Amino acid sequence: MAKTTNRQRGVRTTAIHAGEGIDPTTRASSPNLVMSSTFAPSEVAGFSARNRDNYDGYVYARVSNPTVRQLEDKLAALEGAQSCQCYASGMAASSALLLGRLSQGDHLVISDTNYVGTAELVRDSLPRFGIEVTPVDMSDLDMVERAVTPRTRMLWVETPANPIMRLADIAALSRLARAKGVRDVAVDSTFASPIATRPLDFGADFVVHSLTKYIGGHGDAMGGAVLGRKDDLDALNLEATVHYGGVLSPFNAWLILRGAATLPIRMRAHEETALAVAKFLEGHGKVKRVFYPGLASHPQHELARRQMKNFSGMMTFQVEDGPALARRMVDRLEIVHYAVSLGHHRSLVYCIPTDALMRSTFRHQGELLERYRNFAGDGVFRFSVGIEDAEDICADLDEVL
Ligand SMILES: *Cc1c(COP(=O)(O)O)cnc(C)c1O
């Protein structure tokens, strides 16, 4: 039989075949769904997950499960990572990494603008455990450098940043972290997906994904993942996965495996549709501004071209009276759903007023607030462009604008 395993496989082949294989017993072609929570080991193994050094089979599903393992292997191949751990949600993955790596007295430098759940966790919960947190504009290397102290253990980057589409230069931030002795660079790459950006290739140590978004891609399963070096992920498994317990259900892993197989072709369609919709919005009289990394008008378009192989389907736009448009959207949109979340095959839009988000979550003042407003004004519509026909999406929006 011809062996092709030494060839570097293309991303479409990887998305379909990595982590999967014909079942040796049944010869099933597609992945098995194994719901069993316990497994009967073939030898007498230790009781704690800490002392099974000589047994690497499955024992208990909170430690590892064969369906989840298939997804982890697929995601590791797509990200070019040694190892992957899946979690019950993107937030379970983020909290596992933050709590699993940071201790009392450590300092975290984090993007001042990022997913609201992460922003609230680091601002309101981490300080309770004696972890100091400094939010900075990650697109400004000088500001990041000024924030780093000898106790800084982690830089937490999100690019493109939810919800304003501001980018951060992963390679430059990783170099800065190395030079300053910061141990971990973690990148929430949910908006980009591994098809657009592989943060580890740019020098990051960890990648975080909400699998609920592009990777699952169909809006029917929550999940999260952390990817990185094998020794780091093994340690995170023993601490964060086994003890915090936020593991991915095998059923969700099975759904996400199916979604991930089409990730490369969906991302291509998202980008193609988003570019057409972004141009339509940019030319629309009622739209004040559009921020899409694939448009030359994005203030960091050059960085986007260097760091993103695909501009993905996420954008924001601004209008004169956001709340009034949001109301019309709820009542009248027929194709685009007025709903949170993103990265699904169907289009989703949501209004995010700046003042309300500052009160609930970011609490920026002075310079940081001004910088946020440079991207978001009084508020944005965060638009996750799906893979419907661009003309239908534009007609739906035109009717409410
Ligand atoms: C949605 C999201 C998360 C959280 O993921 P869940 O699966 O909803 O817990 C984290 N980061 C980003 C960038 C997200 O968009």
mmCIF file of N, CA and C in Angstrom, residues 3 48 58 112 186-187 191 237 245 286 294 311 321 330 395:
data_model
loop_
_atom_site.group_PDB
_atom_site.id
_atom_site.type_symbol
_atom_site.label_atom_id
_atom_site.label_comp_id
_atom_site.label_asym_id
_atom_site.label_seq_id
_atom_site.Cartn_x
_atom_site.Cartn_y
_atom_site.Cartn_z
ATOM 1 N N LYS A 3 2.255 4.645 0.951
ATOM 2 C CA LYS A 3 2.215 5.429 2.200
ATOM 3 C C LYS A 3 2.362 6.904 1.854
ATOM 4 N N SER A 48 -6.010 7.385 41.291
ATOM 5 C CA SER A 48 -5.918 8.804 40.971
ATOM 6 C C SER A 48 -5.359 8.972 39.566
ATOM 7 N N TYR A 58 -8.094 4.436 28.412
ATOM 8 C CA TYR A 58 -9.132 5.278 29.012
ATOM 9 C C TYR A 58 -9.590 4.666 30.325
ATOM 10 N N ASP A 112 -7.371 45.082 26.752
ATOM 11 C CA ASP A 112 -8.432 45.828 27.452
ATOM 12 C C ASP A 112 -9.796 45.568 26.838
ATOM 13 N N ALA A 186 -0.784 33.798 25.663
ATOM 14 C CA ALA A 186 -1.997 33.048 25.312
ATOM 15 C C ALA A 186 -2.810 33.887 24.333
ATOM 16 N N VAL A 187 -3.307 33.256 23.285
ATOM 17 C CA VAL A 187 -4.077 33.983 22.270
ATOM 18 C C VAL A 187 -5.456 33.356 22.128
ATOM 19 N N PHE A 191 -12.048 34.400 16.808
ATOM 20 C CA PHE A 191 -12.530 35.146 15.638
ATOM 21 C C PHE A 191 -11.782 34.757 14.363
ATOM 22 N N ASN A 237 -4.197 19.281 32.087
ATOM 23 C CA ASN A 237 -5.194 18.216 32.180
ATOM 24 C C ASN A 237 -5.322 17.750 33.621
ATOM 25 N N GLY A 245 -13.078 20.305 36.245
ATOM 26 C CA GLY A 245 -14.137 19.401 35.782
ATOM 27 C C GLY A 245 -14.980 19.867 34.605
ATOM 28 N N LYS A 286 -26.736 55.016 4.883
ATOM 29 C CA LYS A 286 -27.121 55.054 6.306
ATOM 30 C C LYS A 286 -26.016 54.509 7.229
ATOM 31 N N GLY A 294 -10.545 42.691 6.126
ATOM 32 C CA GLY A 294 -10.303 42.481 4.705
ATOM 33 C C GLY A 294 -10.494 43.732 3.858
ATOM 34 N N PHE A 311 -9.799 36.474 6.039
ATOM 35 C CA PHE A 311 -10.258 37.605 6.847
ATOM 36 C C PHE A 311 -11.498 37.263 7.667
ATOM 37 N N ASP A 321 -28.436 55.994 14.648
ATOM 38 C CA ASP A 321 -29.261 55.644 15.808
ATOM 39 C C ASP A 321 -29.300 54.121 15.959
ATOM 40 N N VAL A 330 -34.895 43.356 15.167
ATOM 41 C CA VAL A 330 -35.622 42.322 15.923
ATOM 42 C C VAL A 330 -36.954 42.033 15.239
ATOM 43 N N ALA A 395 -29.935 42.344 0.901
ATOM 44 C CA ALA A 395 -31.337 42.766 0.729
ATOM 45 C C ALA A 395 -32.043 42.813 2.082
#
